[in-house]
């Protein structure tokens, strides 16, 4: 019988977890055991530190629920979410790059037609986002659905408001037969990620900026194409080079151009100045 010591503990634990019935689970668990053991060795993990980490994880679980997902936030701020997105979405250069989903996506947004105002009278500068949804050869994807969501002018998402029963700053826009779409909303602002939880408490112990640059989220999931989860960022916005969740990519930064009152991109009359952003989404074949 082999008894445990500091030198053989990793091999023994790896051997044990290699017995997982599913080969992929065996691969995941044995690699995890190896890396976690090496982490403990590298930093000389103390018992107090390990207990503090367990308390942090416990608290992170306790404050997570169907509206708040502190573990996603934790994964986002250490760059793991973006790394996993990169590893799994190696698109061709022509395709729109993917970024993190984030913790505030709500499934089942209401359908919206070309030019629908998803801000529904909330305060803010009117913003139109227009363009086309195409494949990588530039052919339109007729009727593609763009699931869009964003924070309000105060940086608050619907998912952060308890007991709300109407969709707020989110909608599923259907592109027209020629692939063109038009989202009407209000200009997003840069915002602070939730700082009142375990992730925020950890960030406060660092010099990390807790802000995200102004952006709007998009999810496009069309049959025959790779599901695209991405954002558009406002060119010139604060925090583009320090996004706390590592989500910014060059190709996703677009100008929001100021327009004088007149006709909006949806053909309607605009009595106040507004902004227009243009972006063509290019989907990769599945
Ligand atoms: C977001 O943009 O909604 C977001 C993404 C990651 C962490 C926090 C917020
Ligand atoms: Fe966001």
PDB file of C-alpha atoms and ligand atoms in Angstrom:
ATOM      1  CA  UNK A   1       0.000   0.000   0.000  1.00  0.00           C
ATOM      2  CA  UNK A   2       1.245   3.525  -0.844  1.00  0.00           C
ATOM      3  CA  UNK A   3       0.759   6.070   1.903  1.00  0.00           C
ATOM      4  CA  UNK A   4       0.423   9.746   1.159  1.00  0.00           C
ATOM      5  CA  UNK A   5       3.235  12.255   1.378  1.00  0.00           C
ATOM      6  CA  UNK A   6       3.875  15.709  -0.046  1.00  0.00           C
ATOM      7  CA  UNK A   7       5.667  14.280  -3.065  1.00  0.00           C
ATOM      8  CA  UNK A   8       3.174  11.647  -4.147  1.00  0.00           C
ATOM      9  CA  UNK A   9      -0.172  13.308  -3.245  1.00  0.00           C
ATOM     10  CA  UNK A  10      -0.658  14.838  -6.703  1.00  0.00           C
ATOM     11  CA  UNK A  11      -0.026  11.598  -8.571  1.00  0.00           C
ATOM     12  CA  UNK A  12      -2.327   9.700  -6.200  1.00  0.00           C
ATOM     13  CA  UNK A  13      -5.144  12.218  -6.628  1.00  0.00           C
ATOM     14  CA  UNK A  14      -4.698  12.317 -10.415  1.00  0.00           C
ATOM     15  CA  UNK A  15      -4.772   8.505 -10.546  1.00  0.00           C
ATOM     16  CA  UNK A  16      -8.012   8.480  -8.560  1.00  0.00           C
ATOM     17  CA  UNK A  17      -9.765  11.073 -10.747  1.00  0.00           C
ATOM     18  CA  UNK A  18      -8.602   9.369 -13.919  1.00  0.00           C
ATOM     19  CA  UNK A  19     -11.214   6.700 -13.121  1.00  0.00           C
ATOM     20  CA  UNK A  20     -14.089   9.010 -14.133  1.00  0.00           C
ATOM     21  CA  UNK A  21     -16.493   7.037 -16.367  1.00  0.00           C
ATOM     22  CA  UNK A  22     -16.589   9.757 -18.972  1.00  0.00           C
ATOM     23  CA  UNK A  23     -13.140  10.234 -20.613  1.00  0.00           C
ATOM     24  CA  UNK A  24     -13.597  13.989 -21.000  1.00  0.00           C
ATOM     25  CA  UNK A  25     -14.487  14.311 -17.311  1.00  0.00           C
ATOM     26  CA  UNK A  26     -11.363  12.289 -16.496  1.00  0.00           C
ATOM     27  CA  UNK A  27      -9.275  14.668 -18.619  1.00  0.00           C
ATOM     28  CA  UNK A  28     -10.820  17.775 -17.045  1.00  0.00           C
ATOM     29  CA  UNK A  29     -10.529  16.549 -13.461  1.00  0.00           C
ATOM     30  CA  UNK A  30      -6.991  15.188 -13.683  1.00  0.00           C
ATOM     31  CA  UNK A  31      -5.741  18.435 -15.265  1.00  0.00           C
ATOM     32  CA  UNK A  32      -7.611  20.458 -12.634  1.00  0.00           C
ATOM     33  CA  UNK A  33      -6.089  18.456  -9.785  1.00  0.00           C
ATOM     34  CA  UNK A  34      -2.595  18.867 -11.242  1.00  0.00           C
ATOM     35  CA  UNK A  35      -2.944  22.633 -11.753  1.00  0.00           C
ATOM     36  CA  UNK A  36      -4.558  23.293  -8.373  1.00  0.00           C
ATOM     37  CA  UNK A  37      -1.888  21.282  -6.567  1.00  0.00           C
ATOM     38  CA  UNK A  38       0.836  23.134  -8.465  1.00  0.00           C
ATOM     39  CA  UNK A  39      -0.809  26.448  -7.561  1.00  0.00           C
ATOM     40  CA  UNK A  40      -0.770  25.534  -3.861  1.00  0.00           C
ATOM     41  CA  UNK A  41       2.906  24.499  -4.108  1.00  0.00           C
ATOM     42  CA  UNK A  42       3.943  27.574  -6.101  1.00  0.00           C
ATOM     43  CA  UNK A  43       2.448  30.102  -3.669  1.00  0.00           C
ATOM     44  CA  UNK A  44       3.004  28.014  -0.504  1.00  0.00           C
ATOM     45  CA  UNK A  45      -0.732  28.224   0.271  1.00  0.00           C
ATOM     46  CA  UNK A  46      -1.386  28.644   3.999  1.00  0.00           C
ATOM     47  CA  UNK A  47      -4.329  27.066   5.818  1.00  0.00           C
ATOM     48  CA  UNK A  48      -5.735  30.514   6.662  1.00  0.00           C
ATOM     49  CA  UNK A  49      -5.559  31.583   3.021  1.00  0.00           C
ATOM     50  CA  UNK A  50      -7.280  28.411   1.861  1.00  0.00           C
ATOM     51  CA  UNK A  51     -10.032  28.899   4.462  1.00  0.00           C
ATOM     52  CA  UNK A  52     -10.459  32.538   3.356  1.00  0.00           C
ATOM     53  CA  UNK A  53     -10.802  31.342  -0.247  1.00  0.00           C
ATOM     54  CA  UNK A  54     -13.436  28.781   0.778  1.00  0.00           C
ATOM     55  CA  UNK A  55     -15.376  31.464   2.648  1.00  0.00           C
ATOM     56  CA  UNK A  56     -15.150  33.728  -0.422  1.00  0.00           C
ATOM     57  CA  UNK A  57     -16.488  30.931  -2.667  1.00  0.00           C
ATOM     58  CA  UNK A  58     -19.259  30.141  -0.192  1.00  0.00           C
ATOM     59  CA  UNK A  59     -20.344  33.787  -0.057  1.00  0.00           C
ATOM     60  CA  UNK A  60     -20.145  34.016  -3.858  1.00  0.00           C
ATOM     61  CA  UNK A  61     -22.562  31.098  -4.074  1.00  0.00           C
ATOM     62  CA  UNK A  62     -24.892  32.572  -1.469  1.00  0.00           C
ATOM     63  CA  UNK A  63     -25.348  35.880  -3.310  1.00  0.00           C
ATOM     64  CA  UNK A  64     -25.880  34.193  -6.685  1.00  0.00           C
ATOM     65  CA  UNK A  65     -29.395  33.441  -7.862  1.00  0.00           C
ATOM     66  CA  UNK A  66     -31.381  33.431 -11.108  1.00  0.00           C
ATOM     67  CA  UNK A  67     -30.895  37.212 -11.464  1.00  0.00           C
ATOM     68  CA  UNK A  68     -27.405  37.672 -10.066  1.00  0.00           C
ATOM     69  CA  UNK A  69     -24.541  35.431 -11.102  1.00  0.00           C
ATOM     70  CA  UNK A  70     -21.478  36.364  -9.104  1.00  0.00           C
ATOM     71  CA  UNK A  71     -19.511  33.360 -10.410  1.00  0.00           C
ATOM     72  CA  UNK A  72     -19.880  34.609 -14.002  1.00  0.00           C
ATOM     73  CA  UNK A  73     -18.630  37.981 -12.831  1.00  0.00           C
ATOM     74  CA  UNK A  74     -15.678  36.313 -11.112  1.00  0.00           C
ATOM     75  CA  UNK A  75     -14.819  34.422 -14.284  1.00  0.00           C
ATOM     76  CA  UNK A  76     -15.188  37.669 -16.288  1.00  0.00           C
ATOM     77  CA  UNK A  77     -12.835  39.783 -14.165  1.00  0.00           C
ATOM     78  CA  UNK A  78     -10.026  37.223 -14.160  1.00  0.00           C
ATOM     79  CA  UNK A  79     -10.200  37.053 -17.964  1.00  0.00           C
ATOM     80  CA  UNK A  80     -11.323  33.420 -17.977  1.00  0.00           C
ATOM     81  CA  UNK A  81     -14.653  34.101 -19.713  1.00  0.00           C
ATOM     82  CA  UNK A  82     -12.915  35.950 -22.533  1.00  0.00           C
ATOM     83  CA  UNK A  83     -10.277  33.221 -22.849  1.00  0.00           C
ATOM     84  CA  UNK A  84     -12.975  30.535 -23.133  1.00  0.00           C
ATOM     85  CA  UNK A  85     -14.801  32.657 -25.745  1.00  0.00           C
ATOM     86  CA  UNK A  86     -11.550  33.013 -27.728  1.00  0.00           C
ATOM     87  CA  UNK A  87     -10.780  29.290 -27.566  1.00  0.00           C
ATOM     88  CA  UNK A  88     -14.237  28.366 -28.807  1.00  0.00           C
ATOM     89  CA  UNK A  89     -14.868  31.080 -31.389  1.00  0.00           C
ATOM     90  CA  UNK A  90     -11.847  31.131 -33.673  1.00  0.00           C
ATOM     91  CA  UNK A  91     -13.688  32.802 -36.534  1.00  0.00           C
ATOM     92  CA  UNK A  92     -12.268  33.727 -39.913  1.00  0.00           C
ATOM     93  CA  UNK A  93     -11.040  37.309 -40.206  1.00  0.00           C
ATOM     94  CA  UNK A  94     -14.185  38.414 -42.090  1.00  0.00           C
ATOM     95  CA  UNK A  95     -16.576  37.269 -39.335  1.00  0.00           C
ATOM     96  CA  UNK A  96     -17.732  39.520 -36.498  1.00  0.00           C
ATOM     97  CA  UNK A  97     -15.689  38.615 -33.403  1.00  0.00           C
ATOM     98  CA  UNK A  98     -17.379  37.193 -30.316  1.00  0.00           C
ATOM     99  CA  UNK A  99     -17.111  38.577 -26.783  1.00  0.00           C
ATOM    100  CA  UNK A 100     -18.415  37.640 -23.342  1.00  0.00           C
ATOM    101  CA  UNK A 101     -22.127  37.141 -22.667  1.00  0.00           C
ATOM    102  CA  UNK A 102     -21.930  38.787 -19.253  1.00  0.00           C
ATOM    103  CA  UNK A 103     -24.274  38.159 -16.349  1.00  0.00           C
ATOM    104  CA  UNK A 104     -27.194  40.351 -17.443  1.00  0.00           C
ATOM    105  CA  UNK A 105     -28.612  38.536 -20.461  1.00  0.00           C
ATOM    106  CA  UNK A 106     -32.312  37.689 -20.123  1.00  0.00           C
ATOM    107  CA  UNK A 107     -33.744  35.075 -22.433  1.00  0.00           C
ATOM    108  CA  UNK A 108     -37.099  35.578 -24.129  1.00  0.00           C
ATOM    109  CA  UNK A 109     -37.020  39.267 -25.085  1.00  0.00           C
ATOM    110  CA  UNK A 110     -40.069  40.505 -27.010  1.00  0.00           C
ATOM    111  CA  UNK A 111     -39.940  40.604 -30.828  1.00  0.00           C
ATOM    112  CA  UNK A 112     -39.280  44.005 -32.417  1.00  0.00           C
ATOM    113  CA  UNK A 113     -39.608  45.365 -35.928  1.00  0.00           C
ATOM    114  CA  UNK A 114     -37.199  47.612 -37.877  1.00  0.00           C
ATOM    115  CA  UNK A 115     -36.780  50.876 -35.932  1.00  0.00           C
ATOM    116  CA  UNK A 116     -38.665  49.829 -32.773  1.00  0.00           C
ATOM    117  CA  UNK A 117     -37.635  51.963 -29.776  1.00  0.00           C
ATOM    118  CA  UNK A 118     -36.538  49.515 -27.077  1.00  0.00           C
ATOM    119  CA  UNK A 119     -35.847  52.383 -24.661  1.00  0.00           C
ATOM    120  CA  UNK A 120     -39.569  53.083 -24.479  1.00  0.00           C
ATOM    121  CA  UNK A 121     -39.191  56.652 -23.222  1.00  0.00           C
ATOM    122  CA  UNK A 122     -36.333  56.104 -20.761  1.00  0.00           C
ATOM    123  CA  UNK A 123     -34.108  59.194 -20.426  1.00  0.00           C
ATOM    124  CA  UNK A 124     -31.060  59.363 -22.702  1.00  0.00           C
ATOM    125  CA  UNK A 125     -29.791  60.503 -26.086  1.00  0.00           C
ATOM    126  CA  UNK A 126     -31.617  58.657 -28.879  1.00  0.00           C
ATOM    127  CA  UNK A 127     -29.354  56.191 -30.682  1.00  0.00           C
ATOM    128  CA  UNK A 128     -30.020  54.249 -33.881  1.00  0.00           C
ATOM    129  CA  UNK A 129     -27.876  51.243 -34.715  1.00  0.00           C
ATOM    130  CA  UNK A 130     -28.270  50.177 -38.318  1.00  0.00           C
ATOM    131  CA  UNK A 131     -26.629  47.741 -40.703  1.00  0.00           C
ATOM    132  CA  UNK A 132     -26.966  44.334 -42.256  1.00  0.00           C
ATOM    133  CA  UNK A 133     -26.633  40.728 -41.156  1.00  0.00           C
ATOM    134  CA  UNK A 134     -24.698  38.750 -43.765  1.00  0.00           C
ATOM    135  CA  UNK A 135     -22.657  35.601 -44.234  1.00  0.00           C
ATOM    136  CA  UNK A 136     -18.903  35.830 -44.790  1.00  0.00           C
ATOM    137  CA  UNK A 137     -19.436  36.192 -48.546  1.00  0.00           C
ATOM    138  CA  UNK A 138     -21.584  39.272 -47.965  1.00  0.00           C
ATOM    139  CA  UNK A 139     -24.937  37.637 -48.805  1.00  0.00           C
ATOM    140  CA  UNK A 140     -27.739  38.855 -46.566  1.00  0.00           C
ATOM    141  CA  UNK A 141     -29.324  36.543 -44.027  1.00  0.00           C
ATOM    142  CA  UNK A 142     -33.013  37.420 -44.486  1.00  0.00           C
ATOM    143  CA  UNK A 143     -35.046  37.737 -41.316  1.00  0.00           C
ATOM    144  CA  UNK A 144     -32.056  37.172 -38.985  1.00  0.00           C
ATOM    145  CA  UNK A 145     -32.981  37.876 -35.383  1.00  0.00           C
ATOM    146  CA  UNK A 146     -30.756  40.207 -33.343  1.00  0.00           C
ATOM    147  CA  UNK A 147     -31.307  39.778 -29.599  1.00  0.00           C
ATOM    148  CA  UNK A 148     -30.210  43.138 -28.159  1.00  0.00           C
ATOM    149  CA  UNK A 149     -29.761  44.305 -24.549  1.00  0.00           C
ATOM    150  CA  UNK A 150     -28.045  47.132 -22.707  1.00  0.00           C
ATOM    151  CA  UNK A 151     -27.884  49.115 -19.470  1.00  0.00           C
ATOM    152  CA  UNK A 152     -29.807  52.361 -18.954  1.00  0.00           C
ATOM    153  CA  UNK A 153     -28.164  55.779 -18.743  1.00  0.00           C
ATOM    154  CA  UNK A 154     -27.344  55.074 -15.086  1.00  0.00           C
ATOM    155  CA  UNK A 155     -25.595  51.802 -15.947  1.00  0.00           C
ATOM    156  CA  UNK A 156     -28.378  49.576 -14.622  1.00  0.00           C
ATOM    157  CA  UNK A 157     -29.629  46.450 -16.420  1.00  0.00           C
ATOM    158  CA  UNK A 158     -33.150  45.125 -16.132  1.00  0.00           C
ATOM    159  CA  UNK A 159     -31.696  42.000 -14.497  1.00  0.00           C
ATOM    160  CA  UNK A 160     -30.534  44.200 -11.607  1.00  0.00           C
ATOM    161  CA  UNK A 161     -33.988  45.570 -10.880  1.00  0.00           C
ATOM    162  CA  UNK A 162     -36.097  43.344  -8.636  1.00  0.00           C
ATOM    163  CA  UNK A 163     -39.739  42.721  -9.494  1.00  0.00           C
ATOM    164  CA  UNK A 164     -39.896  44.243 -12.934  1.00  0.00           C
ATOM    165  CA  UNK A 165     -42.454  42.671 -15.220  1.00  0.00           C
ATOM    166  CA  UNK A 166     -41.802  44.366 -18.574  1.00  0.00           C
ATOM    167  CA  UNK A 167     -38.813  44.060 -20.879  1.00  0.00           C
ATOM    168  CA  UNK A 168     -36.564  47.064 -20.299  1.00  0.00           C
ATOM    169  CA  UNK A 169     -33.894  47.978 -22.848  1.00  0.00           C
ATOM    170  CA  UNK A 170     -33.962  44.623 -24.519  1.00  0.00           C
ATOM    171  CA  UNK A 171     -35.691  43.276 -27.650  1.00  0.00           C
ATOM    172  CA  UNK A 172     -35.323  40.768 -30.475  1.00  0.00           C
ATOM    173  CA  UNK A 173     -35.087  42.706 -33.747  1.00  0.00           C
ATOM    174  CA  UNK A 174     -35.882  40.916 -36.949  1.00  0.00           C
ATOM    175  CA  UNK A 175     -33.802  41.926 -39.968  1.00  0.00           C
ATOM    176  CA  UNK A 176     -35.672  42.564 -43.218  1.00  0.00           C
ATOM    177  CA  UNK A 177     -35.535  40.319 -46.282  1.00  0.00           C
ATOM    178  CA  UNK A 178     -32.368  42.108 -47.459  1.00  0.00           C
ATOM    179  CA  UNK A 179     -30.709  41.494 -44.061  1.00  0.00           C
ATOM    180  CA  UNK A 180     -30.950  45.129 -42.943  1.00  0.00           C
ATOM    181  CA  UNK A 181     -31.874  45.950 -39.360  1.00  0.00           C
ATOM    182  CA  UNK A 182     -32.483  49.103 -37.341  1.00  0.00           C
ATOM    183  CA  UNK A 183     -32.356  49.248 -33.532  1.00  0.00           C
ATOM    184  CA  UNK A 184     -33.624  52.354 -31.804  1.00  0.00           C
ATOM    185  CA  UNK A 185     -32.470  52.862 -28.244  1.00  0.00           C
ATOM    186  CA  UNK A 186     -30.650  55.379 -26.025  1.00  0.00           C
ATOM    187  CA  UNK A 187     -26.910  55.906 -25.936  1.00  0.00           C
ATOM    188  CA  UNK A 188     -25.287  53.496 -23.470  1.00  0.00           C
ATOM    189  CA  UNK A 189     -22.846  54.849 -20.904  1.00  0.00           C
ATOM    190  CA  UNK A 190     -19.798  53.287 -19.330  1.00  0.00           C
ATOM    191  CA  UNK A 191     -20.701  51.647 -16.048  1.00  0.00           C
ATOM    192  CA  UNK A 192     -19.289  50.040 -12.969  1.00  0.00           C
ATOM    193  CA  UNK A 193     -19.719  46.292 -12.575  1.00  0.00           C
ATOM    194  CA  UNK A 194     -21.587  45.346  -9.351  1.00  0.00           C
ATOM    195  CA  UNK A 195     -19.179  46.211  -6.532  1.00  0.00           C
ATOM    196  CA  UNK A 196     -21.334  45.219  -3.548  1.00  0.00           C
ATOM    197  CA  UNK A 197     -20.491  41.509  -3.731  1.00  0.00           C
ATOM    198  CA  UNK A 198     -17.517  39.226  -3.291  1.00  0.00           C
ATOM    199  CA  UNK A 199     -16.005  40.143  -6.674  1.00  0.00           C
ATOM    200  CA  UNK A 200     -16.247  43.867  -5.903  1.00  0.00           C
ATOM    201  CA  UNK A 201     -14.662  43.356  -2.481  1.00  0.00           C
ATOM    202  CA  UNK A 202     -11.724  41.594  -4.087  1.00  0.00           C
ATOM    203  CA  UNK A 203     -11.334  44.265  -6.789  1.00  0.00           C
ATOM    204  CA  UNK A 204     -11.275  46.951  -4.102  1.00  0.00           C
ATOM    205  CA  UNK A 205      -8.055  45.406  -2.824  1.00  0.00           C
ATOM    206  CA  UNK A 206      -6.366  46.161  -6.173  1.00  0.00           C
ATOM    207  CA  UNK A 207      -5.765  49.057  -8.566  1.00  0.00           C
ATOM    208  CA  UNK A 208      -8.068  47.438 -11.169  1.00  0.00           C
ATOM    209  CA  UNK A 209     -10.572  49.837 -12.777  1.00  0.00           C
ATOM    210  CA  UNK A 210     -14.052  48.420 -12.174  1.00  0.00           C
ATOM    211  CA  UNK A 211     -15.597  50.061 -15.247  1.00  0.00           C
ATOM    212  CA  UNK A 212     -16.806  48.858 -18.610  1.00  0.00           C
ATOM    213  CA  UNK A 213     -16.831  51.148 -21.657  1.00  0.00           C
ATOM    214  CA  UNK A 214     -20.198  52.156 -23.195  1.00  0.00           C
ATOM    215  CA  UNK A 215     -21.597  49.234 -25.202  1.00  0.00           C
ATOM    216  CA  UNK A 216     -24.680  47.441 -26.491  1.00  0.00           C
ATOM    217  CA  UNK A 217     -24.946  43.631 -26.432  1.00  0.00           C
ATOM    218  CA  UNK A 218     -26.012  41.451 -29.383  1.00  0.00           C
ATOM    219  CA  UNK A 219     -26.773  37.757 -29.726  1.00  0.00           C
ATOM    220  CA  UNK A 220     -27.522  36.326 -33.184  1.00  0.00           C
ATOM    221  CA  UNK A 221     -28.342  32.636 -33.424  1.00  0.00           C
ATOM    222  CA  UNK A 222     -29.349  31.640 -36.960  1.00  0.00           C
ATOM    223  CA  UNK A 223     -29.633  28.061 -38.247  1.00  0.00           C
ATOM    224  CA  UNK A 224     -26.567  27.102 -40.305  1.00  0.00           C
ATOM    225  CA  UNK A 225     -24.311  29.713 -38.639  1.00  0.00           C
ATOM    226  CA  UNK A 226     -22.185  29.768 -35.515  1.00  0.00           C
ATOM    227  CA  UNK A 227     -24.074  31.533 -32.725  1.00  0.00           C
ATOM    228  CA  UNK A 228     -22.615  34.997 -32.301  1.00  0.00           C
ATOM    229  CA  UNK A 229     -22.506  36.696 -28.894  1.00  0.00           C
ATOM    230  CA  UNK A 230     -20.899  40.094 -29.085  1.00  0.00           C
ATOM    231  CA  UNK A 231     -21.020  43.807 -28.202  1.00  0.00           C
ATOM    232  CA  UNK A 232     -20.634  47.086 -30.070  1.00  0.00           C
ATOM    233  CA  UNK A 233     -18.566  49.706 -28.242  1.00  0.00           C
ATOM    234  CA  UNK A 234     -18.722  53.462 -28.733  1.00  0.00           C
ATOM    235  CA  UNK A 235     -15.575  54.837 -30.335  1.00  0.00           C
ATOM    236  CA  UNK A 236     -13.833  57.317 -28.026  1.00  0.00           C
ATOM    237  CA  UNK A 237     -15.652  56.037 -24.908  1.00  0.00           C
ATOM    238  CA  UNK A 238     -13.889  55.985 -21.551  1.00  0.00           C
ATOM    239  CA  UNK A 239     -12.420  52.669 -20.362  1.00  0.00           C
ATOM    240  CA  UNK A 240     -11.984  51.129 -23.847  1.00  0.00           C
ATOM    241  CA  UNK A 241      -8.414  50.253 -22.942  1.00  0.00           C
ATOM    242  CA  UNK A 242      -9.149  49.049 -19.415  1.00  0.00           C
ATOM    243  CA  UNK A 243     -12.443  47.126 -19.718  1.00  0.00           C
ATOM    244  CA  UNK A 244     -12.657  45.197 -16.452  1.00  0.00           C
ATOM    245  CA  UNK A 245     -13.899  42.075 -18.275  1.00  0.00           C
ATOM    246  CA  UNK A 246     -11.421  42.182 -21.205  1.00  0.00           C
ATOM    247  CA  UNK A 247     -14.270  42.372 -23.737  1.00  0.00           C
ATOM    248  CA  UNK A 248     -13.105  45.059 -26.161  1.00  0.00           C
ATOM    249  CA  UNK A 249     -11.935  44.181 -29.665  1.00  0.00           C
ATOM    250  CA  UNK A 250     -10.879  46.653 -32.343  1.00  0.00           C
ATOM    251  CA  UNK A 251     -13.425  45.422 -34.869  1.00  0.00           C
ATOM    252  CA  UNK A 252     -16.279  46.065 -32.407  1.00  0.00           C
ATOM    253  CA  UNK A 253     -15.527  49.740 -31.734  1.00  0.00           C
ATOM    254  CA  UNK A 254     -17.762  51.925 -33.894  1.00  0.00           C
ATOM    255  CA  UNK A 255     -18.375  55.676 -34.164  1.00  0.00           C
ATOM    256  CA  UNK A 256     -21.653  57.013 -32.823  1.00  0.00           C
ATOM    257  CA  UNK A 257     -22.148  60.015 -35.130  1.00  0.00           C
ATOM    258  CA  UNK A 258     -24.216  63.003 -34.056  1.00  0.00           C
ATOM    259  CA  UNK A 259     -27.119  63.991 -36.269  1.00  0.00           C
ATOM    260  CA  UNK A 260     -29.234  67.106 -36.230  1.00  0.00           C
ATOM    261  CA  UNK A 261     -33.024  66.825 -35.827  1.00  0.00           C
ATOM    262  CA  UNK A 262     -34.595  65.545 -39.044  1.00  0.00           C
ATOM    263  CA  UNK A 263     -35.375  62.168 -40.503  1.00  0.00           C
ATOM    264  CA  UNK A 264     -34.112  59.160 -38.523  1.00  0.00           C
ATOM    265  CA  UNK A 265     -32.716  56.002 -40.178  1.00  0.00           C
ATOM    266  CA  UNK A 266     -36.102  54.361 -39.606  1.00  0.00           C
ATOM    267  CA  UNK A 267     -37.765  57.063 -41.740  1.00  0.00           C
ATOM    268  CA  UNK A 268     -39.399  58.698 -38.695  1.00  0.00           C
ATOM    269  CA  UNK A 269     -39.172  62.348 -37.665  1.00  0.00           C
ATOM    270  CA  UNK A 270     -36.647  63.192 -34.956  1.00  0.00           C
ATOM    271  CA  UNK A 271     -37.282  66.478 -33.179  1.00  0.00           C
ATOM    272  CA  UNK A 272     -34.075  66.311 -31.156  1.00  0.00           C
ATOM    273  CA  UNK A 273     -30.440  65.540 -31.994  1.00  0.00           C
ATOM    274  CA  UNK A 274     -29.628  61.861 -32.159  1.00  0.00           C
ATOM    275  CA  UNK A 275     -26.757  59.439 -32.687  1.00  0.00           C
ATOM    276  CA  UNK A 276     -26.298  56.859 -35.414  1.00  0.00           C
ATOM    277  CA  UNK A 277     -23.971  53.864 -35.357  1.00  0.00           C
ATOM    278  CA  UNK A 278     -23.503  51.562 -38.316  1.00  0.00           C
ATOM    279  CA  UNK A 279     -22.400  47.957 -38.137  1.00  0.00           C
ATOM    280  CA  UNK A 280     -22.729  44.971 -40.476  1.00  0.00           C
ATOM    281  CA  UNK A 281     -22.757  41.671 -38.580  1.00  0.00           C
ATOM    282  CA  UNK A 282     -20.991  38.865 -40.433  1.00  0.00           C
ATOM    283  CA  UNK A 283     -21.799  35.329 -39.358  1.00  0.00           C
ATOM    284  CA  UNK A 284     -19.551  32.343 -39.825  1.00  0.00           C
ATOM    285  CA  UNK A 285     -20.960  29.100 -41.276  1.00  0.00           C
ATOM    286  CA  UNK A 286     -21.526  26.394 -38.660  1.00  0.00           C
TER     287      UNK A 286
HETATM  288  C1  LIG B   1     -21.954  43.259 -19.181  1.00  0.00           C
HETATM  289  O1  LIG B   1     -21.527  43.911 -20.073  1.00  0.00           O
HETATM  290  O2  LIG B   1     -23.157  43.208 -19.111  1.00  0.00           O
HETATM  291  C2  LIG B   1     -21.043  42.631 -18.211  1.00  0.00           C
HETATM  292  C3  LIG B   1     -20.182  41.664 -18.637  1.00  0.00           C
HETATM  293  C4  LIG B   1     -19.339  41.076 -17.734  1.00  0.00           C
HETATM  294  C5  LIG B   1     -19.380  41.453 -16.396  1.00  0.00           C
HETATM  295  C6  LIG B   1     -20.255  42.443 -15.976  1.00  0.00           C
HETATM  296  C7  LIG B   1     -21.088  43.033 -16.900  1.00  0.00           C
HETATM  297 FE1  LIG B   2     -23.021  45.187 -20.559  1.00  0.00          FE
END
